[in-house]
Coordinates of C-alpha atoms in Angstrom, one line a residue:
M1310 CA 155.5 90.0 107.8
V1311 CA 158.2 88.0 106.0
I1312 CA 157.5 86.2 102.8
C1313 CA 160.1 83.9 101.4
L1314 CA 159.4 83.4 97.6
S1315 CA 159.7 80.4 95.4
E1316 CA 161.3 80.7 92.0
V1317 CA 158.4 79.2 90.2
I1318 CA 155.3 79.3 92.4
F1319 CA 153.0 82.2 91.7
M1320 CA 151.6 83.8 94.9
E1321 CA 148.7 85.8 93.6
G1322 CA 146.0 83.3 94.6
F1323 CA 147.1 83.4 98.2
M1324 CA 147.9 87.1 98.3
R1325 CA 144.5 88.1 97.0
K1326 CA 142.9 86.4 100.0
I1327 CA 145.0 88.2 102.6
Y1328 CA 145.1 91.8 101.2
N1329 CA 142.1 92.9 103.3
F1330 CA 143.8 91.7 106.5
I1331 CA 147.3 93.3 106.2
N1332 CA 146.6 97.0 105.9
G1333 CA 148.1 97.6 109.3
L1334 CA 151.5 96.2 108.4
E1335 CA 154.4 98.5 109.2
V1336 CA 157.4 96.1 108.4
L1337 CA 157.5 93.9 105.3
H1338 CA 160.3 91.6 104.2
I1339 CA 160.0 89.8 100.8
V1340 CA 163.0 87.4 100.4
G1341 CA 163.9 86.2 96.9
T1342 CA 166.1 83.4 95.6
Y1343 CA 169.3 85.3 95.1
E1344 CA 171.4 82.7 96.9
K1345 CA 170.0 79.9 94.7
A1346 CA 170.6 81.7 91.4
S1347 CA 172.8 79.8 88.9
E1348 CA 175.2 81.3 86.6
E1349 CA 173.2 80.2 83.6
E1350 CA 170.5 82.6 82.4
E1351 CA 167.1 81.3 83.2
E1352 CA 163.6 82.7 82.6
I1353 CA 162.6 85.1 85.4
Y1354 CA 159.0 85.0 86.7
E1355 CA 157.3 87.8 88.7
V1356 CA 155.9 85.4 91.2
I1357 CA 154.3 88.1 93.4
N1358 CA 152.5 91.2 92.3
I1359 CA 154.3 93.9 94.2
H1360 CA 152.1 96.7 92.7
K1361 CA 149.0 95.2 94.3
L1362 CA 150.7 94.4 97.5
K1363 CA 151.9 98.0 98.0
S1364 CA 148.2 99.3 97.5
A1365 CA 147.1 97.0 100.3
T1366 CA 149.8 98.2 102.8
P1367 CA 149.6 102.0 103.1
N1368 CA 151.2 102.2 106.6
L1369 CA 154.5 100.6 105.8
K1370 CA 157.5 102.1 107.6
V1371 CA 160.1 99.4 106.7
V1372 CA 160.3 97.6 103.4
N1373 CA 163.0 95.0 102.7
L1374 CA 163.1 93.5 99.1
Y1375 CA 166.0 91.1 99.4
G1376 CA 167.6 89.3 96.5
I1377 CA 164.5 89.3 94.2
N1378 CA 165.6 88.9 90.7
F1379 CA 162.6 90.5 89.0
V1380 CA 162.5 93.7 91.2
D1381 CA 163.4 96.9 89.2
D1382 CA 162.9 100.6 89.6
S1383 CA 159.2 100.4 88.8
H1384 CA 158.7 98.4 92.0
V1385 CA 160.7 100.9 94.1
E1386 CA 158.6 103.7 92.6
A1387 CA 155.4 101.8 93.5
F1388 CA 156.3 101.8 97.2
S1389 CA 157.3 105.4 97.2
S1390 CA 154.0 106.5 95.7
N1391 CA 151.9 104.8 98.3
C1392 CA 154.0 105.2 101.5
I1393 CA 154.5 109.0 101.5
Q1394 CA 153.2 110.3 104.9
S1395 CA 151.8 113.7 104.0
I1396 CA 150.5 116.1 106.6
D1397 CA 147.4 116.5 104.3
K1398 CA 146.4 113.0 105.3
L1399 CA 146.0 114.0 108.9
P1400 CA 142.4 114.6 110.1
D1401 CA 141.2 118.2 110.4
K1402 CA 140.9 117.7 114.2
V1403 CA 144.6 116.9 114.4
L1404 CA 145.7 119.7 112.1
M1405 CA 143.7 122.1 114.2
K1406 CA 145.5 120.9 117.3
I1407 CA 148.9 121.5 115.5
F1408 CA 147.8 125.0 114.3
S1409 CA 146.8 125.9 117.9
Y1410 CA 150.5 125.7 118.9
V1411 CA 151.6 127.9 116.1
P1412 CA 151.9 131.7 116.4
H1413 CA 149.3 133.7 114.5
K1414 CA 151.9 135.0 112.1
E1415 CA 152.6 131.4 111.0
V1416 CA 148.9 130.6 110.9
C1417 CA 148.5 133.5 108.4
R1418 CA 151.4 132.1 106.3
N1419 CA 149.9 128.6 106.4
A1420 CA 146.7 130.0 104.9
R1421 CA 148.5 130.5 101.6
V1422 CA 149.4 126.8 101.3
C1423 CA 146.1 125.4 100.0
K1424 CA 142.4 125.8 100.3
K1425 CA 142.1 123.3 103.1
W1426 CA 144.7 125.1 105.2
R1427 CA 143.1 128.4 104.4
T1428 CA 139.7 127.1 105.7
L1429 CA 141.4 125.8 108.9
S1430 CA 143.3 129.0 109.5
M1431 CA 140.0 130.9 109.4
D1432 CA 138.5 128.7 112.2
P1433 CA 137.5 131.0 115.1
R1434 CA 138.9 128.5 117.6
L1435 CA 142.4 129.5 116.6
W1436 CA 141.7 133.1 117.3
D1437 CA 140.4 133.1 120.9
A1438 CA 143.5 134.8 122.2
V1439 CA 145.3 137.4 120.0
S1440 CA 148.2 139.7 120.4
L1441 CA 148.5 142.6 117.9
R1442 CA 151.8 143.8 119.4
P1443 CA 154.6 142.7 117.0
E1444 CA 157.3 143.5 119.5
V1445 CA 156.1 140.7 121.7
S1446 CA 155.6 138.2 118.9
G1447 CA 152.1 139.4 118.0
L1448 CA 150.6 140.1 114.6
H1449 CA 151.5 143.2 112.8
V1450 CA 148.3 144.9 111.5
H1451 CA 149.4 147.7 109.2
N1452 CA 146.0 149.4 108.7
M1453 CA 142.8 149.9 110.4
E1454 CA 140.6 148.5 107.7
L1455 CA 142.4 145.1 107.9
L1456 CA 141.9 145.0 111.7
L1457 CA 138.2 145.8 111.4
S1458 CA 137.9 143.0 108.8
L1459 CA 139.7 140.6 111.1
I1460 CA 137.4 141.4 114.0
N1461 CA 134.3 140.8 111.8
N1462 CA 135.4 137.7 109.9
R1463 CA 138.0 135.9 112.0
F1464 CA 137.8 136.9 115.7
A1465 CA 134.0 137.3 116.1
A1466 CA 132.4 135.4 119.0
A1467 CA 135.4 133.2 119.6
L1468 CA 137.7 136.1 120.9
R1469 CA 138.3 136.0 124.6
Y1470 CA 141.6 137.8 125.0
I1471 CA 143.2 140.6 122.9
E1472 CA 146.3 142.8 123.2
L1473 CA 146.2 146.2 121.4
P1474 CA 149.1 148.6 120.8
M1475 CA 148.7 152.3 121.0
E1476 CA 148.2 152.9 117.3
L1477 CA 145.2 150.5 117.2
I1478 CA 143.4 151.8 120.3
T1479 CA 140.8 153.9 118.5
H1480 CA 137.1 154.3 118.9
P1481 CA 136.2 152.4 115.7
V1482 CA 138.2 149.4 116.8
L1483 CA 136.7 149.4 120.3
H1484 CA 133.2 149.8 118.9
E1485 CA 133.7 146.7 116.7
L1486 CA 135.1 144.7 119.6
A1487 CA 132.1 145.7 121.7
N1488 CA 129.6 144.8 118.9
R1489 CA 131.2 141.7 117.3
C1490 CA 133.0 140.0 120.2
P1491 CA 130.4 139.2 122.9
N1492 CA 132.7 136.8 124.8
L1493 CA 135.7 139.1 125.1
T1494 CA 136.7 139.0 128.8
M1495 CA 140.4 140.0 128.8
M1496 CA 142.0 143.0 127.2
L1497 CA 145.4 144.6 127.3
L1498 CA 145.8 148.2 126.2
D1499 CA 149.4 149.2 125.6
F1500 CA 150.0 153.0 125.8
S1501 CA 153.6 152.6 126.8
T1502 CA 155.1 154.0 123.6
A1503 CA 152.4 156.7 123.1
M1504 CA 153.3 160.3 122.6
Q1505 CA 149.7 161.4 121.8
L1506 CA 146.3 159.8 122.4
H1507 CA 143.7 159.4 119.6
D1508 CA 140.5 161.4 119.8
F1509 CA 137.9 159.5 121.8
N1510 CA 135.2 162.2 121.8
D1511 CA 132.9 160.1 119.6
M1512 CA 133.4 156.8 121.5
Q1513 CA 130.0 155.5 122.5
A1514 CA 130.8 151.8 123.1
F1515 CA 133.3 149.6 124.8
P1516 CA 133.4 145.8 125.7
T1517 CA 131.2 145.4 128.7
K1518 CA 131.9 141.8 129.7
L1519 CA 135.6 142.4 130.6
R1520 CA 136.8 140.4 133.7
T1521 CA 140.5 141.3 133.3
M1522 CA 142.0 144.5 132.0
V1523 CA 145.7 145.5 131.7
I1524 CA 146.7 149.1 131.1
C1525 CA 150.4 149.8 130.2
L1526 CA 151.0 153.4 131.0
S1527 CA 153.1 156.0 129.2
E1528 CA 155.4 158.3 131.1
V1529 CA 154.0 161.5 129.6
I1530 CA 150.5 160.8 128.2
F1531 CA 147.6 161.6 130.5
M1532 CA 144.9 159.0 130.3
E1533 CA 141.9 160.9 131.8
G1534 CA 140.3 161.7 128.4
F1535 CA 140.2 158.0 127.5
M1536 CA 139.4 156.7 130.9
R1537 CA 136.4 159.0 131.4
K1538 CA 134.8 157.4 128.3
I1539 CA 135.1 153.8 129.6
Y1540 CA 134.2 154.1 133.3
N1541 CA 130.6 153.2 132.7
F1542 CA 131.6 150.0 130.9
I1543 CA 134.1 148.4 133.3
N1544 CA 132.2 148.1 136.5
G1545 CA 132.3 144.3 136.1
L1546 CA 136.1 144.1 136.3
E1547 CA 137.5 141.6 138.7
V1548 CA 141.2 141.8 137.8
L1549 CA 143.0 145.0 137.1
H1550 CA 146.7 145.5 136.1
I1551 CA 148.2 148.9 135.8
V1552 CA 151.8 148.6 134.5
G1553 CA 154.1 151.6 135.0
T1554 CA 157.4 152.5 133.6
Y1555 CA 159.7 151.1 136.3
E1556 CA 161.9 149.3 133.9
K1557 CA 162.5 152.4 131.8
A1558 CA 163.3 154.6 134.8
S1559 CA 166.7 156.4 134.7
E1560 CA 169.0 157.2 137.6
E1561 CA 168.5 160.9 137.1
E1562 CA 165.6 162.5 139.0
E1563 CA 162.8 163.5 136.6
E1564 CA 159.5 165.1 137.1
I1565 CA 156.8 162.5 137.9
Y1566 CA 153.3 162.8 136.4
E1567 CA 150.2 161.1 137.7
V1568 CA 149.1 160.0 134.2
I1569 CA 146.1 158.0 135.4
N1570 CA 143.6 159.0 138.1
I1571 CA 143.5 155.9 140.3
H1572 CA 141.0 157.5 142.7
K1573 CA 138.4 157.8 140.0
L1574 CA 139.2 154.4 138.5
K1575 CA 138.6 152.6 141.8
S1576 CA 135.2 154.3 142.1
A1577 CA 134.2 152.8 138.7
T1578 CA 135.4 149.3 139.6
P1579 CA 133.7 148.1 142.9
N1580 CA 134.0 144.4 142.1
L1581 CA 137.7 144.1 141.9
K1582 CA 139.3 141.0 143.5
V1583 CA 142.8 141.3 142.2
V1584 CA 144.7 144.6 141.8
N1585 CA 148.2 144.8 140.5
L1586 CA 150.0 148.2 140.4
Y1587 CA 153.3 147.3 139.0
G1588 CA 156.3 149.7 138.9
I1589 CA 154.3 152.9 139.0
N1590 CA 156.5 155.7 140.1
F1591 CA 153.7 158.0 141.4
V1592 CA 151.7 155.3 143.4
D1593 CA 151.8 155.9 147.2
D1594 CA 149.8 154.9 150.2
S1595 CA 146.9 157.2 149.3
H1596 CA 146.2 155.1 146.2
V1597 CA 146.4 151.8 148.3
E1598 CA 143.9 153.4 150.7
A1599 CA 141.7 154.4 147.8
F1600 CA 141.3 150.8 146.7
S1601 CA 140.6 149.6 150.2
S1602 CA 137.7 152.0 150.6
N1603 CA 135.8 150.8 147.6
C1604 CA 136.8 147.3 146.9
I1605 CA 135.4 145.1 149.7
Q1606 CA 135.8 142.0 147.5
L1607 CA 139.6 142.6 147.2
E1608 CA 141.5 139.3 147.7
C1609 CA 144.9 140.1 146.2
L1610 CA 146.8 143.5 146.1
A1611 CA 150.2 143.8 144.5
V1612 CA 152.2 147.0 144.6
N1613 CA 155.6 145.6 143.5
F1614 CA 158.3 148.2 142.6
C1615 CA 156.1 151.1 143.8
A1616 CA 158.9 152.9 145.7
K1617 CA 156.6 155.5 147.3
V1618 CA 154.6 153.0 149.3
T1619 CA 155.7 153.2 152.9
G1620 CA 153.0 151.2 154.7
S1621 CA 151.0 154.0 156.2
S1622 CA 147.9 152.6 154.6
L1623 CA 148.4 149.1 155.9
K1624 CA 146.3 149.5 159.0
I1625 CA 143.3 150.9 157.1
L1626 CA 143.7 148.3 154.3
L1627 CA 143.7 145.3 156.6
G1628 CA 140.8 146.7 158.6
R1629 CA 138.6 147.3 155.6
C1630 CA 139.5 144.4 153.3
K1631 CA 138.5 141.4 155.4
K1632 CA 138.9 139.1 152.3
L1633 CA 142.4 140.2 151.5
K1634 CA 144.6 137.1 151.5
C1635 CA 147.5 138.1 149.3
L1636 CA 149.7 141.2 149.7
L1637 CA 152.7 141.7 147.5
M1638 CA 155.1 144.6 148.3
N1639 CA 158.3 143.7 146.6
Q1640 CA 160.9 146.5 146.7
C1641 CA 158.7 149.2 148.3
S1642 CA 159.9 151.5 151.0
L1643 CA 158.2 150.0 154.0
Q1644 CA 158.9 151.5 157.4
D1645 CA 159.2 149.5 160.7
S1646 CA 156.8 151.6 162.7
L1647 CA 154.1 151.7 160.1
V1648 CA 154.3 147.9 159.5
M1649 CA 154.1 147.2 163.2
E1650 CA 151.0 149.5 163.6
A1651 CA 148.9 147.3 161.3
E1652 CA 146.6 144.8 163.0
W1653 CA 148.0 141.7 161.3
E1654 CA 146.5 139.3 163.9
K1655 CA 143.0 140.3 162.7
S1656 CA 143.7 140.0 159.0
S1657 CA 143.2 137.1 156.6
I1658 CA 146.6 137.4 155.0
Q1659 CA 148.0 134.1 153.8
E1660 CA 150.5 135.2 151.2
L1661 CA 153.1 138.0 151.8
D1662 CA 155.9 139.4 149.8
I1663 CA 158.2 141.9 151.6
T1664 CA 161.3 141.3 149.5
A1665 CA 164.0 144.1 149.4
N1666 CA 162.4 146.2 152.1
D1667 CA 164.7 147.6 154.8
L1668 CA 162.9 146.1 157.8
S1669 CA 164.6 145.5 161.1
Q1670 CA 164.9 142.2 163.0
E1671 CA 162.4 143.4 165.6
C1672 CA 159.8 144.4 163.0
L1673 CA 160.1 141.0 161.2
I1674 CA 159.7 139.1 164.4
D1675 CA 156.6 141.1 165.3
L1676 CA 155.1 140.8 161.8
L1677 CA 155.6 137.0 161.4
C1678 CA 154.5 136.1 164.8
R1679 CA 151.2 138.0 164.5
I1680 CA 150.0 136.7 161.2
P1681 CA 147.5 133.9 162.0
A1682 CA 148.0 131.5 159.1
L1683 CA 150.7 132.4 156.7
R1684 CA 151.1 129.9 153.8
W1685 CA 153.5 131.8 151.4
L1686 CA 156.3 134.1 152.3
S1687 CA 158.9 135.9 150.2
A1688 CA 161.4 137.8 152.3
G1689 CA 164.6 137.9 150.3
Q1690 CA 167.3 140.6 150.3
I1691 CA 166.6 141.7 153.9
D1692 CA 169.6 142.2 156.2
G1693 CA 167.4 142.1 159.2
F1694 CA 166.2 138.5 158.5
T1695 CA 168.4 136.6 160.9
D1696 CA 168.4 133.3 162.9
Q1697 CA 166.7 135.1 165.7
V1698 CA 163.7 135.9 163.4
L1699 CA 163.4 132.2 162.5
K1700 CA 163.8 131.1 166.1
N1701 CA 161.0 133.4 167.4
W1702 CA 158.8 132.5 164.4
M1703 CA 159.1 128.8 165.3
E1704 CA 158.5 129.4 169.0
R1705 CA 155.6 132.0 168.8
G1706 CA 154.2 131.9 165.3
N1707 CA 151.8 129.6 163.4
L1708 CA 153.7 127.5 160.9
K1709 CA 151.1 124.8 160.2
S1710 CA 149.9 126.3 157.0
L1711 CA 153.3 127.3 155.5
I1712 CA 154.0 125.8 152.1
A1713 CA 156.5 128.2 150.5
V1714 CA 159.4 130.3 151.7
D1715 CA 161.9 132.6 149.8
F1716 CA 165.0 133.6 151.7
E1717 CA 167.1 134.6 148.6
M1718 CA 170.2 136.6 149.5
C1719 CA 169.4 136.7 153.2
D1720 CA 173.1 136.7 154.1
N1721 CA 172.6 136.8 157.9
L1722 CA 171.0 133.4 158.1
S1723 CA 173.4 130.7 159.3
E1724 CA 173.6 127.0 158.2
E1725 CA 172.4 125.9 161.7
G1726 CA 169.5 128.3 161.7
L1727 CA 168.3 127.2 158.3
Y1728 CA 168.7 123.5 159.2
K1729 CA 166.6 123.8 162.3
F1730 CA 163.9 125.8 160.5
L1731 CA 163.7 123.5 157.5
A1732 CA 163.7 120.4 159.6
R1733 CA 160.7 121.8 161.4
V1734 CA 158.6 123.0 158.4
G1735 CA 160.2 120.8 155.6
P1736 CA 157.5 118.1 155.3
S1737 CA 154.8 120.7 154.5
L1738 CA 156.9 122.9 152.1
R1739 CA 156.1 122.8 148.4
G1740 CA 158.5 125.6 147.4
C1741 CA 161.8 126.8 148.9
V1742 CA 164.2 129.4 147.6
L1743 CA 167.7 129.4 149.2
A1744 CA 169.7 131.1 146.4
G1745 CA 172.4 133.7 147.1
I1746 CA 173.2 132.4 150.6
P1747 CA 176.9 131.4 151.0
Q1748 CA 176.0 129.1 153.9
V1749 CA 173.8 126.9 151.7
T1750 CA 176.1 124.1 150.6
D1751 CA 175.7 120.6 149.3
T1752 CA 176.2 119.4 152.9
L1753 CA 173.3 121.4 154.2
L1754 CA 171.0 120.4 151.3
S1755 CA 172.0 116.7 151.6
N1756 CA 171.1 116.7 155.3
I1757 CA 167.8 118.6 154.9
M1758 CA 166.4 116.9 151.7
P1759 CA 164.9 113.9 153.6
A1760 CA 162.6 116.5 155.3
L1761 CA 161.6 118.2 152.0
K1762 CA 159.8 115.1 150.8
N1763 CA 156.9 117.1 149.2
I1764 CA 159.0 119.8 147.6
R1765 CA 158.0 120.9 144.1
I1766 CA 160.1 124.0 143.6
L1767 CA 163.6 124.3 144.8
K1768 CA 166.1 127.1 144.0
M1769 CA 169.8 127.1 145.0
G1770 CA 172.9 128.8 143.7
M1771 CA 174.9 132.0 143.8
L1772 CA 175.2 134.9 141.4
L1773 CA 178.4 134.8 139.4
D1774 CA 179.3 138.3 140.8
C1775 CA 179.1 136.9 144.3
A1776 CA 180.9 133.6 143.7
N1777 CA 183.9 134.7 145.8
R1778 CA 181.7 134.6 148.9
M1779 CA 181.3 130.8 148.8
Q1780 CA 183.6 129.1 151.3
C1781 CA 183.7 125.8 149.6
K1782 CA 183.1 123.9 146.3
I1783 CA 179.7 122.2 145.6
S1784 CA 179.9 118.5 145.0
V1785 CA 177.1 118.4 142.4
D1786 CA 177.1 114.7 141.8
Q1787 CA 176.4 113.9 145.5
L1788 CA 173.7 116.6 145.6
T1789 CA 172.0 115.4 142.4
D1790 CA 171.9 111.9 143.8
V1791 CA 170.2 113.1 147.0
L1792 CA 167.7 115.2 145.0
A1793 CA 166.8 112.2 142.9
R1794 CA 166.3 110.1 146.0
Y1795 CA 164.2 112.4 148.1
G1796 CA 162.6 114.7 145.5
P1797 CA 160.3 112.6 143.3
N1798 CA 157.8 115.5 143.2
L1799 CA 160.2 118.1 142.0
E1800 CA 158.8 120.1 139.1
R1801 CA 161.2 123.1 139.0
L1802 CA 164.8 123.0 140.1
E1803 CA 167.5 125.6 139.9
M1804 CA 171.2 125.0 140.8
S1805 CA 172.8 128.1 139.5
W1806 CA 176.3 128.0 141.0
G1807 CA 178.9 129.1 138.6
P1808 CA 181.4 126.7 136.8
D1809 CA 184.1 127.7 139.2
I1810 CA 182.1 126.5 142.2
V1811 CA 180.6 123.3 140.8
R1812 CA 182.7 120.2 141.2
F1813 CA 181.7 117.0 139.2
S1814 CA 183.4 113.9 138.0
D1815 CA 183.3 111.3 135.2
K1816 CA 180.5 109.5 137.2
S1817 CA 178.2 112.5 136.7
Q1818 CA 176.2 110.7 134.0
K1819 CA 175.0 108.1 136.5
A1820 CA 173.8 110.7 138.9
I1821 CA 172.1 112.7 136.1
D1822 CA 170.4 109.5 134.8
T1823 CA 169.1 108.8 138.3
L1824 CA 167.7 112.4 138.6
R1825 CA 166.1 112.1 135.1
V1826 CA 164.5 108.7 135.7
R1827 CA 163.2 109.3 139.2
C1828 CA 162.0 112.9 138.8
L1829 CA 159.6 112.4 136.0
K1830 CA 157.6 115.5 136.9
L1831 CA 160.6 117.8 136.4
K1832 CA 159.7 120.3 133.7
C1833 CA 162.4 122.9 134.3
L1834 CA 166.0 122.4 135.4
V1835 CA 168.1 125.7 135.5
L1836 CA 171.9 125.6 135.5
S1837 CA 174.6 128.2 135.0
D1838 CA 176.4 128.2 131.6
G1839 CA 179.4 125.9 131.6
K1840 CA 180.6 122.3 131.0
Y1841 CA 178.3 120.8 133.5
Y1842 CA 175.3 122.5 131.9
E1843 CA 176.3 121.0 128.5
V1844 CA 176.6 117.5 130.1
V1845 CA 173.2 117.6 131.7
K1846 CA 171.5 119.1 128.7
A1847 CA 172.9 116.4 126.4
N1848 CA 171.8 113.7 128.8
F1849 CA 168.2 115.0 128.9
E1850 CA 168.1 115.5 125.1
R1851 CA 169.2 111.9 124.5
A1852 CA 166.1 110.9 126.5
D1853 CA 163.8 113.1 124.3
R1854 CA 163.3 115.7 127.1
L1855 CA 164.4 118.6 125.0
T1856 CA 162.9 121.5 126.9
V1857 CA 163.8 120.7 130.5
V1858 CA 167.4 121.9 130.9
R1859 CA 167.8 125.7 130.6
T1860 CA 170.5 128.2 131.4
S1861 CA 170.3 130.8 134.1
T1862 CA 171.2 133.4 131.6
N1863 CA 167.6 133.5 130.3
C1864 CA 165.6 131.6 132.9
T1865 CA 165.0 131.5 136.6
I1866 CA 162.4 130.0 138.9
S1867 CA 160.5 131.2 141.9
N1868 CA 157.6 130.3 144.2
V1869 CA 155.1 132.5 142.4
Y1870 CA 153.6 129.4 140.8
L1871 CA 152.2 128.5 144.3
L1872 CA 150.2 131.7 144.8
N1873 CA 146.5 131.1 144.8
N1874 CA 146.0 134.0 142.3
Y1875 CA 149.0 133.2 140.2
K1876 CA 147.0 132.9 136.9
D1877 CA 145.3 136.2 137.5
L1878 CA 148.6 137.9 138.4
V1879 CA 150.3 137.0 135.1
F1880 CA 150.2 139.9 132.7
N1881 CA 151.9 141.2 129.5

C-alpha cells in the first residue's frame, strides 16, 4: 500500500476504519511532502499516526517513509518493535518440525534456551531414533544413571531405534529398554572397540519386539556369554546385520577367531528375511549353509567382503530357500565350478552382486543365461566379463525384467558391445554404472542416451589414478546437453572424470542451465574436484539448489537404491 500524505489533512478518521483490513500488508510506502517544502519555517503537523499504523501491520517486510517532515527516531523505533520476526512466534508444530532435523546434541543445547524450548525438547516424538555413539555424531552419555533417566523420562514409548556403544551395553540398560520402551523394534549393539564384556549373568530381560538387530563385532571378544542370554528374546527378528572388522584388517596374517557362534544364532532366529554378514573374516560356506537350513523365509542374503565364501553352499542355499530373491557376494572368493553347479534356473533370484570375483567368461555366460528373471546385476571388476558374455546373455538369457546393471571397471567390454547391449535393454533400465571403462566416452553416451529414457541413476567417469588409460578428452558441454534432453527422470548422476580429461568452454553455463532446469528430480550430481566442479556448483547454488552438486572425494553413487530390500540393508 502507498499513501501520499497531505501537509494539513489529518488521516486518523480514515485510517481507523481500515486498520482491521490491512494486517496482511508486507510492503508499505508513506510519501510525505518533502518536495513541496518551502525554505520558510512552517508549523509541522503529524497528519498520520504512525504508532497506531505499525500496530495494525505486524507482517511488514518493506517500509518506506519518504520525505515525511515529522518522522523522527521514535517512529523508526516503533516499526522495529513490531516487525521483529522471532522464532518464538512460530507455532509449536513448526518448531517441532525444525527440531526434528537437528541432531540430539543440539536439541539438548536448545533445552537451555527457555522453558518453551525445554518442554519441546522433552517431547518423545523427537526421541524415536537415538544414537548414543559420539564417534558417529551420537549423544555422549557419560554415566549410567543419566542414561537410565533418559530411558524413563525422554525415550519411553516413543523409542523405535537405538544405537548403543560397548560401555553402555549392560544388563540394567537392557532391562530398562525392555520395560520402558515397548515399541523398540531396531537396535544396534557396537562391540567393535571392546576389550572386555560386561557381566551379563544377572540379565533376565531384553527387548522382545525387535525386528532389526545390528551387531558390530570385536576382533578379540567372544560373544557367546552375551548371546546365550538373549537367544530366547530374539526369535521374532526379521533383519539381522553382523558387521565384522574387514575395514580394520591388516595385510599381515593374524590368527582369526570365530567370536560369535552363527550356527547357534541361526537356530534362535527362524523368521529371518534379510541377513547381512558384512566383512567377517571367519565366515565361510558352512555359515551360509547354516542360515539356509533354518530360515525358510529368507529373501535377501548378503555376504559382502567375506573372503572365505567360495560358493560351495550355493546349491544347497538355492534349493532350500525358495523365497531368496537377493544374493549379494561382493568381493568373495567364488569358484567357477561351484557357481556352475548351483541350480540357478530353479531359483527365484532377481538381484545378484558378484563384483570383484575372479569368474571366467564361460562361468558368467552359464550363470546369466540360467537365471530366469534377473532384474538387478552388479558385476564390476571382473576381467572375464567380455562382449561375448553380453552377446550370449542377449541371445539366450531373459532380459525382460532387467532394470539395473553395474559394469564398473570391466575393461574388456568394447564400445560396440556396450552400445548393442544398452540399445537392447536401455528403455527398461533405471540404473546404469559404466565408470572406470576407458571405452565409455561422450560419443558413446550421446548415442545411447535416447535409449535410456527412463534412467534414474547413471554413473560415468574414471579414477584419477587411471586417467592415462583414456584415449580421448570428454566434451562435457555436449554430454550435459544430451543428458538434459534425454534424462528428465535422472535422480543421481556421476561424471567423475578428472580435470585433465574434461573439456569445457565458455558456453558451459548454458548447458548447465539446461540440465538444472530440465532435470528437476536431480538430487545428487557428483563431479571430480576442479574448475568445472566449481562452475557447476556455483550455478546450482545461484538457483538455491545447494545440496545437489558434490565432489567425488567424499561422495559416490551406485545402483543399491534400486534393491527391493535397500532400506533393510542400510546399517550403521
